[in-house]
mmCIF file of C-alpha atoms and ligand atoms in Angstrom:
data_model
loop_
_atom_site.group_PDB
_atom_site.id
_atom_site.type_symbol
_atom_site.label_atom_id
_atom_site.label_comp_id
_atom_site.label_asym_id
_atom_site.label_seq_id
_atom_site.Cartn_x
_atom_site.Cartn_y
_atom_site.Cartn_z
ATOM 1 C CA UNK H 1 -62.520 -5.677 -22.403
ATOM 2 C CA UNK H 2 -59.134 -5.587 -21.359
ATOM 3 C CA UNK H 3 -58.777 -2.174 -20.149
ATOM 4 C CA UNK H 4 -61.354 -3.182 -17.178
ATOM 5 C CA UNK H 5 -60.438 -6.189 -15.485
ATOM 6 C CA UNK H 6 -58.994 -7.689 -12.653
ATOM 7 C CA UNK H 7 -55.123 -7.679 -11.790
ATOM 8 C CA UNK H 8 -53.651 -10.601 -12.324
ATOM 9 C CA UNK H 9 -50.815 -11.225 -10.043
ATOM 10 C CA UNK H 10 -49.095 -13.928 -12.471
ATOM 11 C CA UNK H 11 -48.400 -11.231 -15.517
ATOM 12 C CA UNK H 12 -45.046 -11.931 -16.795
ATOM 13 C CA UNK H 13 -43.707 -8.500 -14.620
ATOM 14 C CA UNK H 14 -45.574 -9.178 -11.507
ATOM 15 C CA UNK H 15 -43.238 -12.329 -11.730
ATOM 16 C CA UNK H 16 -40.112 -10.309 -12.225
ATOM 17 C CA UNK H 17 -40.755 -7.915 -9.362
ATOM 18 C CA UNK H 18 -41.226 -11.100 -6.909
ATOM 19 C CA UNK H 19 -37.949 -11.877 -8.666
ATOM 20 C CA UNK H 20 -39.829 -15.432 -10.286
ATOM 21 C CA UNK H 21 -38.396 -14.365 -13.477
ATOM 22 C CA UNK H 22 -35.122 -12.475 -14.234
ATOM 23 C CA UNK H 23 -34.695 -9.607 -15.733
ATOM 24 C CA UNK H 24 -31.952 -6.807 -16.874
ATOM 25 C CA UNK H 25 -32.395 -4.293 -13.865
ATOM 26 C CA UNK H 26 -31.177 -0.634 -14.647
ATOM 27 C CA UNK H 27 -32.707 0.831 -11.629
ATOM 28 C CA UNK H 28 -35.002 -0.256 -8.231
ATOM 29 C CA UNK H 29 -35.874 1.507 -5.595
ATOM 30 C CA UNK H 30 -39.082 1.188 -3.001
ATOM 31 C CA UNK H 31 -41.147 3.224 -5.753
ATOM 32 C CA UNK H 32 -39.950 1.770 -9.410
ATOM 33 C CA UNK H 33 -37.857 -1.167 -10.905
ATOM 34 C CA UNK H 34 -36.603 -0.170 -14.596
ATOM 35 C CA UNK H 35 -35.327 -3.456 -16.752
ATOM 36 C CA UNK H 36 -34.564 -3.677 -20.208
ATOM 37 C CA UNK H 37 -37.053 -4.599 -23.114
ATOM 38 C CA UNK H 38 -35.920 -7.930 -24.125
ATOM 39 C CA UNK H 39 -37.681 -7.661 -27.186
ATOM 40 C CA UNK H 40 -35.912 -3.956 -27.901
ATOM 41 C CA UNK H 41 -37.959 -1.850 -30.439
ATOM 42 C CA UNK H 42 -34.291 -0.240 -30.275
ATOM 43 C CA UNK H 43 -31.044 -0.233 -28.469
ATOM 44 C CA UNK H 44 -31.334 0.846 -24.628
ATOM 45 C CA UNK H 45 -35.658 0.192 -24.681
ATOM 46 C CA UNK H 46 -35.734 0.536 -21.028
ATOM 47 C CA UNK H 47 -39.469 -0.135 -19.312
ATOM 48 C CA UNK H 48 -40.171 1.303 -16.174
ATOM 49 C CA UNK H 49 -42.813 -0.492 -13.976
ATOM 50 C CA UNK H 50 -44.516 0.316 -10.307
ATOM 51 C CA UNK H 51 -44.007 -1.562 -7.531
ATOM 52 C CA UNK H 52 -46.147 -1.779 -4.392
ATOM 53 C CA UNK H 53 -49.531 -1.165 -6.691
ATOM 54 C CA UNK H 54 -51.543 -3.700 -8.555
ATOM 55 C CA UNK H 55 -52.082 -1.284 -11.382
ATOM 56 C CA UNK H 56 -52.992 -2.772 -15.037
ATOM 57 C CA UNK H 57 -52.638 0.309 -16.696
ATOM 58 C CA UNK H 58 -52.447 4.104 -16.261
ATOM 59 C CA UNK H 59 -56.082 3.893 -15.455
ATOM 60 C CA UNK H 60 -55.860 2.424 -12.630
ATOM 61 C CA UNK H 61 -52.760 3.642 -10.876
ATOM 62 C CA UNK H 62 -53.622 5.577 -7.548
ATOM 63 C CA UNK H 63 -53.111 8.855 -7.803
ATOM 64 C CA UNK H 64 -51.254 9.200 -4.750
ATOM 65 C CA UNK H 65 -48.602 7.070 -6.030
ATOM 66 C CA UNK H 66 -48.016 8.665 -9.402
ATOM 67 C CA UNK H 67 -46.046 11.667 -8.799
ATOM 68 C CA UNK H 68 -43.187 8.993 -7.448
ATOM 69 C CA UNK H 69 -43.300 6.774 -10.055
ATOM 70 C CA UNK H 70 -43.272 9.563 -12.921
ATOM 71 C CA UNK H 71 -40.254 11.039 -11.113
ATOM 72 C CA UNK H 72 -38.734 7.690 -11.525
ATOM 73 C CA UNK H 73 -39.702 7.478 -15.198
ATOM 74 C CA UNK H 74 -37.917 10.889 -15.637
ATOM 75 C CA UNK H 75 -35.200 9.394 -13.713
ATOM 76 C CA UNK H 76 -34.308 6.488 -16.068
ATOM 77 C CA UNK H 77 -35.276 8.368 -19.325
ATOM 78 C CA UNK H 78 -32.988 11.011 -18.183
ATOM 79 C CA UNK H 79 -30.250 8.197 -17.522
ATOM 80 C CA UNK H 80 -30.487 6.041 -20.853
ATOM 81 C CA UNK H 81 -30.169 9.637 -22.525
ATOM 82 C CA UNK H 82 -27.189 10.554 -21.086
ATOM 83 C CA UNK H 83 -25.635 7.183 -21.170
ATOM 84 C CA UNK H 84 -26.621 6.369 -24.553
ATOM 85 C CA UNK H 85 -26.685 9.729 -26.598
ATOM 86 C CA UNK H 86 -29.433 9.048 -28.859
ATOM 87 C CA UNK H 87 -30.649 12.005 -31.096
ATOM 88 C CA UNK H 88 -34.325 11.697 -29.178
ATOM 89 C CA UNK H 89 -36.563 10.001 -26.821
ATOM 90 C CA UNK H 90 -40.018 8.007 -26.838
ATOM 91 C CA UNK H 91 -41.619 8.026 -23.535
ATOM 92 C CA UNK H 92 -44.879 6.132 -24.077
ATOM 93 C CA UNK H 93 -47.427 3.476 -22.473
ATOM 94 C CA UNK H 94 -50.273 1.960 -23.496
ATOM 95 C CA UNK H 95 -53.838 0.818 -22.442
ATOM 96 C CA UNK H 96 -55.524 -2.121 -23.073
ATOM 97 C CA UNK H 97 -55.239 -4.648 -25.884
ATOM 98 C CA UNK H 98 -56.789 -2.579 -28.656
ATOM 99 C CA UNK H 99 -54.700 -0.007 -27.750
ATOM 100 C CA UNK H 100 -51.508 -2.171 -28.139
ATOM 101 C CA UNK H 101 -50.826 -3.448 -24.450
ATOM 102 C CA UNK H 102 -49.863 -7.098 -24.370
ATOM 103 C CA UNK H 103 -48.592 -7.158 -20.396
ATOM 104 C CA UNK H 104 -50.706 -6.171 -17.772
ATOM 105 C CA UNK H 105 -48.908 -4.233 -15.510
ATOM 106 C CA UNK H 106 -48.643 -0.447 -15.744
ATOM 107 C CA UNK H 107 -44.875 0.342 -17.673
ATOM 108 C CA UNK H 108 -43.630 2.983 -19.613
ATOM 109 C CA UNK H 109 -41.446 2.427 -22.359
ATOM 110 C CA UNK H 110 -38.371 4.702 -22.996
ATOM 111 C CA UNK H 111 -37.240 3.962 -26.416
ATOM 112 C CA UNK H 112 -33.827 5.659 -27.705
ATOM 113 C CA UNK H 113 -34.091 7.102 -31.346
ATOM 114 C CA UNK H 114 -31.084 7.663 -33.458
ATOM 115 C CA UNK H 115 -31.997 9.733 -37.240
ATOM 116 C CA UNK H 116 -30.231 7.332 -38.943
ATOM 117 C CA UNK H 117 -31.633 3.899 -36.734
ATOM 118 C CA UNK H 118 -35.086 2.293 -37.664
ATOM 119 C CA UNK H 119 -37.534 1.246 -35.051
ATOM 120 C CA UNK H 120 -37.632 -2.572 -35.079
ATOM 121 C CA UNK H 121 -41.875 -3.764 -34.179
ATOM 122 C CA UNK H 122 -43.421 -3.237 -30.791
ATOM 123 C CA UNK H 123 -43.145 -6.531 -29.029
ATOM 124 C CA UNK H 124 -41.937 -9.022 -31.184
ATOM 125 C CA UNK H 125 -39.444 -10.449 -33.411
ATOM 126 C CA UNK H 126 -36.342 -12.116 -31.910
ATOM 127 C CA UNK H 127 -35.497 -12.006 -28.175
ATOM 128 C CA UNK H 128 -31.728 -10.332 -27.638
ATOM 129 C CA UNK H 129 -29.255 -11.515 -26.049
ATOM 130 C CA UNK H 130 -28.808 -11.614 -21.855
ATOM 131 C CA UNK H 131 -25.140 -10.115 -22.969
ATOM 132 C CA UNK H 132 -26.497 -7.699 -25.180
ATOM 133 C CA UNK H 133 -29.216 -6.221 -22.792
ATOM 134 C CA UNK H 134 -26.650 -6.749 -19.775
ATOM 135 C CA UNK H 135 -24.035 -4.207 -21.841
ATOM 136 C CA UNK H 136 -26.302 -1.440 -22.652
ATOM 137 C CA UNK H 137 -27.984 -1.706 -19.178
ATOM 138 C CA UNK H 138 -24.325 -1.060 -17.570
ATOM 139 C CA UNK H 139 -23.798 2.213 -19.329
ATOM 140 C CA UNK H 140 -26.951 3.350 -17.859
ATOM 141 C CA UNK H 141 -27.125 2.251 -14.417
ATOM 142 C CA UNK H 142 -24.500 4.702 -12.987
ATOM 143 C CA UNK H 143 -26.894 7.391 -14.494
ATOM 144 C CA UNK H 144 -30.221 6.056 -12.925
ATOM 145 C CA UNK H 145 -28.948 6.140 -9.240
HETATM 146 P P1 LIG N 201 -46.815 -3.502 -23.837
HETATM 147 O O1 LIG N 201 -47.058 -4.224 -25.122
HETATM 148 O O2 LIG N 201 -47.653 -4.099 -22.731
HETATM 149 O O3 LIG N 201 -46.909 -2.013 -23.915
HETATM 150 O O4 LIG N 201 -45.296 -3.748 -23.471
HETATM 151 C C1 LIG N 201 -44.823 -4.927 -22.939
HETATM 152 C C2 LIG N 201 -43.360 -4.966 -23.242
HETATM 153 O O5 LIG N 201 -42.784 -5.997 -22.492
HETATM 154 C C3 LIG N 201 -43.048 -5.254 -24.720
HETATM 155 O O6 LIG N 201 -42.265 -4.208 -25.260
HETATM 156 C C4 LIG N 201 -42.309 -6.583 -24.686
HETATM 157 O O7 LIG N 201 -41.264 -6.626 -25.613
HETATM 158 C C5 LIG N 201 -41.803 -6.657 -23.255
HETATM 159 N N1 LIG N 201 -41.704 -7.991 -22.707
HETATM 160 C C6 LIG N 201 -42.546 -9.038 -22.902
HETATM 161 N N2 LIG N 201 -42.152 -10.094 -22.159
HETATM 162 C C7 LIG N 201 -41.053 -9.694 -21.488
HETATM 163 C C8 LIG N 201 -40.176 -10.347 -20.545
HETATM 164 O O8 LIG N 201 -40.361 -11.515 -20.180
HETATM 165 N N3 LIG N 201 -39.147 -9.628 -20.064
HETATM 166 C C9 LIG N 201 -38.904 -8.327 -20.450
HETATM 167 N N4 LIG N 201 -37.860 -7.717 -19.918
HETATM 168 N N5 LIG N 201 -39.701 -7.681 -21.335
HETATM 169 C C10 LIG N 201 -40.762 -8.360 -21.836
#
């Protein structure tokens, strides 16, 4: 099952954090990186991932090391609120593949909701646009440091 195996160090954001892949960074520090979704379930879906732990889900994270990270969580949702104004917040991860995980790396999503906005599907569809993702991720990073 996948919510019991081993880390593997080439999932797509162990890649990112060694900087092997890019990505739209909103925030890093020793602790956290925070990037955009870049397949957005809505404008601003910001995912916030650990760094220094090979944790697949929230299972596994040490629990020394998750009062940090959730204070960086809190960090960036707080940010991408204030930056983007949406009428509420989803703060959400998930565990294993039944469960809806398709990356193996512990991340939280923070997904903006507007009343009036529909929620495009969770992790699919059509990739946006570097320009897109790079213009929503500049309105929040002066809030996330
Ligand atoms: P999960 O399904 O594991 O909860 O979430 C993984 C998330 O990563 C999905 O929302 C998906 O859109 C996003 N994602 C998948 N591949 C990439 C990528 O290469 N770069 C970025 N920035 N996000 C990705």
């Amino acid at each position: 099952m996948t919510l019991h195996a081993d880390y593997d160090p080439d999932n797509i954001f162990a890649k990112i954090l060694r900087g092997d892949m890019p990505s739209v960074k909103v925030f890093e520090d020793d602790i956290a990186l925070a990037f955009m979704d870049v397949f957005p379930q809505s404008d601003g879906h910001t995912l916030v991932i650990p760094k220094q732990v090979q944790a697949r889900n929230f299972l596994d994270m040490p629990s020394e090391a998750l009062g940090a990270y959730m204070d960086r969580v809190q960090n960036v949702a707080r940010a991408v609120e204030k930056a983007l104004q949406p009428d509420g917040l989803v703060v959400t991860q998930f565990n294993g593949a039944p469960a809806g995980q398709t990356v193996f790396h512990l991340h939280f999503h923070i997904i903006p909701r507007w009343e009036s906005r529909s929620l495009a599907g969770h992790a699919s569809g059509q990739m946006a646009e570097i320009g897109y993702l790079e213009e929503i991720a500049n309105k929040i990073r002066p809030f996330a440091e």
